Structure formats: C-alpha cells, structure tokens
mmCIF file of C-alpha atoms in Angstrom:
data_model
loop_
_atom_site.group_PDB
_atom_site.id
_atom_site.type_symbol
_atom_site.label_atom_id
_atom_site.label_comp_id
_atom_site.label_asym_id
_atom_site.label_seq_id
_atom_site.Cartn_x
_atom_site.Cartn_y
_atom_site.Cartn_z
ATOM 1 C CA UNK A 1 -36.169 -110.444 -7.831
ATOM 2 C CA UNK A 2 -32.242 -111.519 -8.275
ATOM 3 C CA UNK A 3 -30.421 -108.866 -8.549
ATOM 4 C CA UNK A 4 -26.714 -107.487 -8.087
ATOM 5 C CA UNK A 5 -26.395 -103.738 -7.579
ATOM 6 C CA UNK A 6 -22.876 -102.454 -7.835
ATOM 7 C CA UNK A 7 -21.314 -99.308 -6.475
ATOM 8 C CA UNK A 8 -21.177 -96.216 -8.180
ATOM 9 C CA UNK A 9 -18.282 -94.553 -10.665
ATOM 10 C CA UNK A 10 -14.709 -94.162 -9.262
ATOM 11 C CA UNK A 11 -11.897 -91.368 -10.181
ATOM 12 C CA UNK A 12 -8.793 -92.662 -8.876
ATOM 13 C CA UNK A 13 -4.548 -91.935 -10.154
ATOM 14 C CA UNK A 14 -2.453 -93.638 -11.204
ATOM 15 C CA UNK A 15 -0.958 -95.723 -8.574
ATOM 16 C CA UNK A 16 -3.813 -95.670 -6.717
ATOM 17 C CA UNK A 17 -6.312 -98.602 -5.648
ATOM 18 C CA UNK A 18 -10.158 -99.360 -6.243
ATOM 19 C CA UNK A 19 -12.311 -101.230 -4.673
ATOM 20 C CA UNK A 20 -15.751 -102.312 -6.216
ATOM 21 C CA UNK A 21 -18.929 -103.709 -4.459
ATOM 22 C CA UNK A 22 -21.202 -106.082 -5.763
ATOM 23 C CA UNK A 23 -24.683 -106.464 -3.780
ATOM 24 C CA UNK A 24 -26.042 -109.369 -4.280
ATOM 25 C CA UNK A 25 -30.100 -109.937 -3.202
ATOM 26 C CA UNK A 26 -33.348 -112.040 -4.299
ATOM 27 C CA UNK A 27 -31.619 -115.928 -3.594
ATOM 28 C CA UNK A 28 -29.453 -117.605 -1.507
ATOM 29 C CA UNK A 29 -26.242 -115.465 -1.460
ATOM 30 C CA UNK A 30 -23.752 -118.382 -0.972
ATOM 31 C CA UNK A 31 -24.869 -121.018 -3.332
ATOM 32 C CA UNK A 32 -23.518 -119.486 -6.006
ATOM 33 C CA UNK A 33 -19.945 -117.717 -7.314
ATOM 34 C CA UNK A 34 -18.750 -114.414 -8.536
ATOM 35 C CA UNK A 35 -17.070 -113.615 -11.224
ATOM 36 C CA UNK A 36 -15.651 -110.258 -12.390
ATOM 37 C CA UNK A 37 -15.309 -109.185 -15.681
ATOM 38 C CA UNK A 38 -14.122 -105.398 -17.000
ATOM 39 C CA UNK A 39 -14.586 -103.971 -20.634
ATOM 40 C CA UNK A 40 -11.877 -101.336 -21.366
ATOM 41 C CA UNK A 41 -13.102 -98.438 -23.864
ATOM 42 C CA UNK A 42 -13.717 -100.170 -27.520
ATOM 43 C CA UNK A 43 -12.119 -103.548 -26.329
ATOM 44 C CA UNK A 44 -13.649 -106.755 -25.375
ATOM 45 C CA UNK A 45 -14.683 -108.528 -22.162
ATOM 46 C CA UNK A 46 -11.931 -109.419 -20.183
ATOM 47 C CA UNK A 47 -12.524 -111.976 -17.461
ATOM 48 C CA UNK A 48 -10.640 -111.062 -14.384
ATOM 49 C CA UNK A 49 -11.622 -113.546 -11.323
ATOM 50 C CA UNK A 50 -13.429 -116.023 -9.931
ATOM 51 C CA UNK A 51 -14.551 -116.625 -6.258
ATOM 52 C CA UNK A 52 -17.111 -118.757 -4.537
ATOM 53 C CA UNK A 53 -19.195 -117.187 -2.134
ATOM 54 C CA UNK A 54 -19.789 -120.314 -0.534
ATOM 55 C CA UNK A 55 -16.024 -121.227 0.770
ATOM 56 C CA UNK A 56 -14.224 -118.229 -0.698
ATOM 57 C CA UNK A 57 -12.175 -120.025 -2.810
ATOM 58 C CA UNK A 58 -10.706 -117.948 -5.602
ATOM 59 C CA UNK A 59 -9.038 -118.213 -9.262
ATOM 60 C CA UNK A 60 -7.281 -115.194 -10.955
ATOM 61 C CA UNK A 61 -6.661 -113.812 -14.945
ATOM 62 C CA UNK A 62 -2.646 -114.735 -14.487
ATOM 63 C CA UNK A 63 -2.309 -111.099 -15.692
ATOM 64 C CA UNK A 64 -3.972 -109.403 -12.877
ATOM 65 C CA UNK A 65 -2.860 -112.098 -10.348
ATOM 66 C CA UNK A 66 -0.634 -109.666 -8.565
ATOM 67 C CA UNK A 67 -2.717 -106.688 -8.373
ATOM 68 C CA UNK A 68 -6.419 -107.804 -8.002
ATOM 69 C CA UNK A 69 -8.127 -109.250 -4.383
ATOM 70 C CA UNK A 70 -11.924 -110.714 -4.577
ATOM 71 C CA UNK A 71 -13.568 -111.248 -1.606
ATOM 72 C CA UNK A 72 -17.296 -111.640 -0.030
ATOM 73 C CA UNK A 73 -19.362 -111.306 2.934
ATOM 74 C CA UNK A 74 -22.177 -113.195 3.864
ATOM 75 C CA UNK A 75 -23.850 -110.796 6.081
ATOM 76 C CA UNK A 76 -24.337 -108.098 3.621
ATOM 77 C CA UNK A 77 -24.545 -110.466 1.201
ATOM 78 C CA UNK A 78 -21.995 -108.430 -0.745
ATOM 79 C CA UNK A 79 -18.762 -109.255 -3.160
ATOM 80 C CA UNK A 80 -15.796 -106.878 -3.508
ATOM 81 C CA UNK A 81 -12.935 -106.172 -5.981
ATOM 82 C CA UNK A 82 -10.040 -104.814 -5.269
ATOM 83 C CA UNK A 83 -7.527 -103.321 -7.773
ATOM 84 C CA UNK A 84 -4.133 -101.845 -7.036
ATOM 85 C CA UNK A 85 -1.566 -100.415 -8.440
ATOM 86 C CA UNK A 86 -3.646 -98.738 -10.833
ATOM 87 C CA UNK A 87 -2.677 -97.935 -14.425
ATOM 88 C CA UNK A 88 -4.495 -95.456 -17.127
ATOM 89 C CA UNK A 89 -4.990 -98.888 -19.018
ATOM 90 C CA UNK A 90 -7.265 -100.178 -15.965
ATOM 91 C CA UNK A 91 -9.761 -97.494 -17.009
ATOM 92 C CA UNK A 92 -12.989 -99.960 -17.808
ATOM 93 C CA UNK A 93 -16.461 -100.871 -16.966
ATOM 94 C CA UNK A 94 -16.563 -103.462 -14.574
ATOM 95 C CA UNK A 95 -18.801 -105.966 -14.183
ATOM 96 C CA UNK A 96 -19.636 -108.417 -11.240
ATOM 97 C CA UNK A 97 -21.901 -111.657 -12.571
ATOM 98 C CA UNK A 98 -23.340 -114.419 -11.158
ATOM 99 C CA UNK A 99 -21.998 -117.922 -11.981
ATOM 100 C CA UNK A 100 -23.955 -120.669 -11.843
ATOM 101 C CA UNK A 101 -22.173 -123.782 -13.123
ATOM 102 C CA UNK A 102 -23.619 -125.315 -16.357
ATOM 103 C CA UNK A 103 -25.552 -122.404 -17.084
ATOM 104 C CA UNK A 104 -22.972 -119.382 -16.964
ATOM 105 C CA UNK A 105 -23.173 -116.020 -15.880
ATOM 106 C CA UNK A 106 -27.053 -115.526 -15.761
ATOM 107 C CA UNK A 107 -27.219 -112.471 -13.622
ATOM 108 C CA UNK A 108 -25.193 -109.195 -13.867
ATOM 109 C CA UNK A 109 -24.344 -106.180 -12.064
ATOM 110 C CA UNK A 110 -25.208 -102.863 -13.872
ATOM 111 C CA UNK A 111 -21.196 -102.136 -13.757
ATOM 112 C CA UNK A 112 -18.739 -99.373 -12.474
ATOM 113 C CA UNK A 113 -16.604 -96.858 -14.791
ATOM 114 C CA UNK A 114 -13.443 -96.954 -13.570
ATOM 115 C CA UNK A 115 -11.762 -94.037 -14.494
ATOM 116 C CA UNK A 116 -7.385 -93.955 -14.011
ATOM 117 C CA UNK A 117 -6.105 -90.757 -14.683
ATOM 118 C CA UNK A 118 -3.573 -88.582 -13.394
ATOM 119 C CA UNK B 1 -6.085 -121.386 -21.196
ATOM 120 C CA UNK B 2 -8.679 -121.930 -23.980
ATOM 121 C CA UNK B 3 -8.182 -119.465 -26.403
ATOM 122 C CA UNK B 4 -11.652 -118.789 -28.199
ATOM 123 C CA UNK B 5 -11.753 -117.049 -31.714
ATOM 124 C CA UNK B 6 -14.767 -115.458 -32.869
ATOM 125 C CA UNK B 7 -15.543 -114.724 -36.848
ATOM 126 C CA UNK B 8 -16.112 -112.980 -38.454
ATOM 127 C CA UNK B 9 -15.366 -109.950 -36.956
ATOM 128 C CA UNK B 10 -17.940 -107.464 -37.831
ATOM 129 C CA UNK B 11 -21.066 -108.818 -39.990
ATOM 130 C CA UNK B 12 -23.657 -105.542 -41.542
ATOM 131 C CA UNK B 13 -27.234 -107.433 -42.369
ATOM 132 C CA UNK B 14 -30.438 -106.276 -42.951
ATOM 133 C CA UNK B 15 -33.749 -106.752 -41.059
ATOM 134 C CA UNK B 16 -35.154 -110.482 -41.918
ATOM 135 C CA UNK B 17 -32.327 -111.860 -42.826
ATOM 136 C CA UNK B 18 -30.402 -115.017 -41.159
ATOM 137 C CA UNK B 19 -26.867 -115.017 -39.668
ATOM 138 C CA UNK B 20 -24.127 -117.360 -38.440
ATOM 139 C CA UNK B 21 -21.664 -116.479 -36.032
ATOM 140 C CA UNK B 22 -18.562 -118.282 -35.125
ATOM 141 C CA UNK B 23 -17.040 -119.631 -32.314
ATOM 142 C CA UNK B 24 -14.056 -121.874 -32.411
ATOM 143 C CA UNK B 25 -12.028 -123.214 -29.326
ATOM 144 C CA UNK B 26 -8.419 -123.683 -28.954
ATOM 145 C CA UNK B 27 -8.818 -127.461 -27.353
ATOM 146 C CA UNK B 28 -12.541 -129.178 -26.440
ATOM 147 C CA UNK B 29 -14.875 -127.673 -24.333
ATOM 148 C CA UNK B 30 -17.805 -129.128 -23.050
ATOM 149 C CA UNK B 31 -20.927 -127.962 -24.541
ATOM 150 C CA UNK B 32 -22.518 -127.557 -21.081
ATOM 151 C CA UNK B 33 -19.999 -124.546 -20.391
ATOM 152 C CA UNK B 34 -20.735 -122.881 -23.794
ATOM 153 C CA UNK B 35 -22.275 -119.879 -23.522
ATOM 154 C CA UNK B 36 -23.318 -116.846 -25.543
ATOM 155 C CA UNK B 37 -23.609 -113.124 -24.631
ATOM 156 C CA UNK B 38 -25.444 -110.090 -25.945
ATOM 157 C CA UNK B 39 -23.415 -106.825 -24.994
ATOM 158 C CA UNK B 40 -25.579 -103.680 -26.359
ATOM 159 C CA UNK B 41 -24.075 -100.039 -25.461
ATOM 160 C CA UNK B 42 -24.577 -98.611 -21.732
ATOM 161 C CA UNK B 43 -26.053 -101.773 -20.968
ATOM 162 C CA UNK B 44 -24.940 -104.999 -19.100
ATOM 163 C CA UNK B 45 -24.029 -108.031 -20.743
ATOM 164 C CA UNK B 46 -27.171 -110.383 -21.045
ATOM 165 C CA UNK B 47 -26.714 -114.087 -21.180
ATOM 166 C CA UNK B 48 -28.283 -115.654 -23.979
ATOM 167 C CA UNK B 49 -27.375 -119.106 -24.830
ATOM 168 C CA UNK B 50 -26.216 -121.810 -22.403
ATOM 169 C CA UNK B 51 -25.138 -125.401 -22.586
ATOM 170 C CA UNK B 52 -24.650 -124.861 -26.355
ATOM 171 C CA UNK B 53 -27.929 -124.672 -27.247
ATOM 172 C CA UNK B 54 -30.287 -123.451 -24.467
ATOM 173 C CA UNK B 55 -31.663 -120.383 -24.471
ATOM 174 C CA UNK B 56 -32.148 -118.273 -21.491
ATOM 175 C CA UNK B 57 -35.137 -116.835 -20.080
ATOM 176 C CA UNK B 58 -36.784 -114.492 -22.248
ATOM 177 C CA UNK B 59 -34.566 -114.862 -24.758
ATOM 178 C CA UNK B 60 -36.486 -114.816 -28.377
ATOM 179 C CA UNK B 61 -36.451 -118.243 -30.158
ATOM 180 C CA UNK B 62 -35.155 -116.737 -33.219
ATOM 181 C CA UNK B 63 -31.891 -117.363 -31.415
ATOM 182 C CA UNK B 64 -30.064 -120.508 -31.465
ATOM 183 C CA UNK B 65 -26.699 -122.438 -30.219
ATOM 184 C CA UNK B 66 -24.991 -125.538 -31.510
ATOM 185 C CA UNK B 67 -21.926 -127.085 -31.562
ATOM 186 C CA UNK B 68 -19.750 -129.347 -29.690
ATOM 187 C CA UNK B 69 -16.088 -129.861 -29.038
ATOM 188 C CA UNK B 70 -14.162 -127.411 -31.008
ATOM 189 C CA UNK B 71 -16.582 -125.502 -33.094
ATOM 190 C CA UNK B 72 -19.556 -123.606 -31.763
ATOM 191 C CA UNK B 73 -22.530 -121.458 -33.406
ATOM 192 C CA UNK B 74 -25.096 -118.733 -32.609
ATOM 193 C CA UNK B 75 -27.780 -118.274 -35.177
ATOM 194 C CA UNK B 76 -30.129 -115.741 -35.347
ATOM 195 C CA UNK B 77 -32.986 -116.497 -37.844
ATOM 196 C CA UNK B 78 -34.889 -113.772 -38.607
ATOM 197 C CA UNK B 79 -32.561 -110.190 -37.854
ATOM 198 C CA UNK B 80 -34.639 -107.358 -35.974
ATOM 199 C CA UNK B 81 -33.179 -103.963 -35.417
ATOM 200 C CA UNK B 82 -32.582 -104.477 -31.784
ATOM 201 C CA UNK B 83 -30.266 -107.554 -32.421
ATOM 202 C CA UNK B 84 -28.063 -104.552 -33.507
ATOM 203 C CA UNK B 85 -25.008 -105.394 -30.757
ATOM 204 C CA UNK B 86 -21.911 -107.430 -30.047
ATOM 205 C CA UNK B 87 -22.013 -110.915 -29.547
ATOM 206 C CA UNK B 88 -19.268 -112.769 -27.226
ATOM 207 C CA UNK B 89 -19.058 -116.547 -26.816
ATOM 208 C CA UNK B 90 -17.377 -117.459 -23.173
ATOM 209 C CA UNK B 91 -16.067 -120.664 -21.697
ATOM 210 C CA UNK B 92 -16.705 -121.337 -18.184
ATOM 211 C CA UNK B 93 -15.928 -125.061 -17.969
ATOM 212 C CA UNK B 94 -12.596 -124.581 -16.287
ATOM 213 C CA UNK B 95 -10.349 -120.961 -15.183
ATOM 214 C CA UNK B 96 -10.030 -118.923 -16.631
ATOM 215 C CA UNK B 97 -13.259 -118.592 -18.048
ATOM 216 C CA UNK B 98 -12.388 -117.181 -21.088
ATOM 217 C CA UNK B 99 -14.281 -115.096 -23.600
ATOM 218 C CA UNK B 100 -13.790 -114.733 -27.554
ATOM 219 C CA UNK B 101 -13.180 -111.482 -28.853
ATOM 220 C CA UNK B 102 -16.890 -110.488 -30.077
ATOM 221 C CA UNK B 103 -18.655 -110.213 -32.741
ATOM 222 C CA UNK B 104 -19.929 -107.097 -33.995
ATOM 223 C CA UNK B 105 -23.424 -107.159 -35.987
ATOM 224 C CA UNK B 106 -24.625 -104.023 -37.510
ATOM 225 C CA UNK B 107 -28.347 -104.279 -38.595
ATOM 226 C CA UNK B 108 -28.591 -102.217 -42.155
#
C-alpha cells in the first residue's frame, strides 16, 4: 500500500542541524511532490516547503527560507529535510505528505519529534 | 500569501449534534485546492475533504465541504465521540500552501 515512513526522533542543540527522511513506497515515487509540514508543541500546522520529486523544483515558508534544504532521491525513493541553525523554537513534529495537485496532501508520514535543547 | 482564518476557535458539542466550522480566505481560492484536515493527538494529520466538497477515502459521509471563493465550510452532521480533534482547513492552490489556525472541537 502507499505509504511514507519517516525516520525516527532526533536530540540535537542549539545551533545544530537535522536532517529528516521521508520513505516514500506503494506508487510511482516521482509523479508526485513533497511537502513538509511541522507542528510545534500546542501550536498549529506550519507549512514549511514544497518540492517535486519529479524535477526537484522547490518553494520555501519565506521564514525558513534561509535555514531549511528539501531534497529527493529517486533510487531510494526517499525525500529529505534539512534544518540548520537550530533554535529551541524548532522543537516540533514534523511531517512529510504527499501532494497531489487538486486533491491535497492525501498521504502522510507518521512524523519525527524534533527535540532542540541545549 | 493567503492568510486563512478559522472560527470559531474552540467549539464543545455533544454526541448527535450538528456543527459548522469556518474557513475564510484572505483573497479567492479555488475550490479545487480547498482542503480539510483531521489532526487527532499522536496521530498524523488525515485528509478529509478535497476540492471543497469531496470527501476522501474512507472518510464517513456525515462529513461535508462547501464553499467557494472566500468563504469555506466543514460540516459534520451527526457528532460521534471520535470526531473529538482539531480541524485545519489548508490552501494548496499556489505557495505557500497555507493552513488556518485550527479548530478545536471537544465532544461533551
């Protein structure tokens, strides 16, 4: 079945940087995008990127323009996040989902804590 | 950016009951990149609404979407205990693919 299995919890300082995988299985891996999304402790969704697994074309939050690189690879059908520069207010669940346009995101990862703290 | 504004902001209903939720954009968005979450505690959001008014796989048909331009709604008919969660209306018509700020429904 479709499915996208993320990697597991990180513990990283401030300063620091993460980086998040997103395995992607059960369809055609570059037909559709990625997005990412992150949910800080009691605060909303907060969509943070954008990237098309087809051509790798990319769009960014402006707010996390400087600090965040999404990328994919087709062999291991796979989609990464990477966050730098980490701050104690990066500490969130993040999310990887599958966009399909028209529909939205229909599939998502189970998510990664992402824990900042010095 | 589209700016979307949920309301209200928490809602506390009993079982059987019906309930509205808001969604209102900041400038016209396309119905077909309307779309409605369900985020429940240690779970994943699910997606269930799209274009407006479709509803996803699985997804009971005591939900339903409407709307169009500006002004967007999710109804739930007939409330069961597990609707219990917060509800998120997104935009993914053009970047970036903005969410509102949730709606929280407590089931009494």
């Amino acid at each position: 079945q479709v499915q996208l299995v993320q990697s597991g919890a990180e513990v990283k300082k401030p300063g620091a940087s993460v980086k998040v995988s997103c395995k992607a299985s059960g369809y055609t891996f570059t037909t559709y995008g990625f997005s990412w999304v992150r949910q800080a402790p009691g605060q909303g969704l907060e969509w943070m990127g954008w990237i098309s697994a087809y051509n790798g074309d990319t769009h960014y939050a402006q707010n996390l323009q400087a600090r965040v690189t999404l990328t994919t690879d087709t062999s291991t059908t796979t989609a990464s996040m990477e966050l730098r520069s980490l701050r104690s207010d990066d500490t969130a669940i993040y999310y990887c989902a599958r966009l399909v346009r028209g529909v939205g995101f229909d599939i998502w990862g189970q998510g990664t804590m992402v824990t900042v703290s010095s | 950016e589209t700016v979307l504004t949920q309301s209200p902001g928490t809602l506390s209903l009993s079982p059987g009951e019906r309930v509205t939720l808001s969604c209102r954009a900041s400038q016209t968005v396309s119905a077909t990149y309307l779309a409605w979450y369900q985020l429940k505690p240690g779970q994943a959001p699910r997606l269930l609404i799209f274009g407006a008014s479709s509803r996803a796989p699985g997804v009971p048909d005591r939900f339903s979407g409407s709307g169009s331009g500006t002004d967007f709604t999710l109804t739930i008919s007939r409330l069961e205990p597990e609707d219990c969660a917060v509800y998120y209306c997104q935009q993914h018509g053009s970047p970036p693919y903005t969410f509102g700020q949730g709606t929280k429904l407590e089931i009494k």
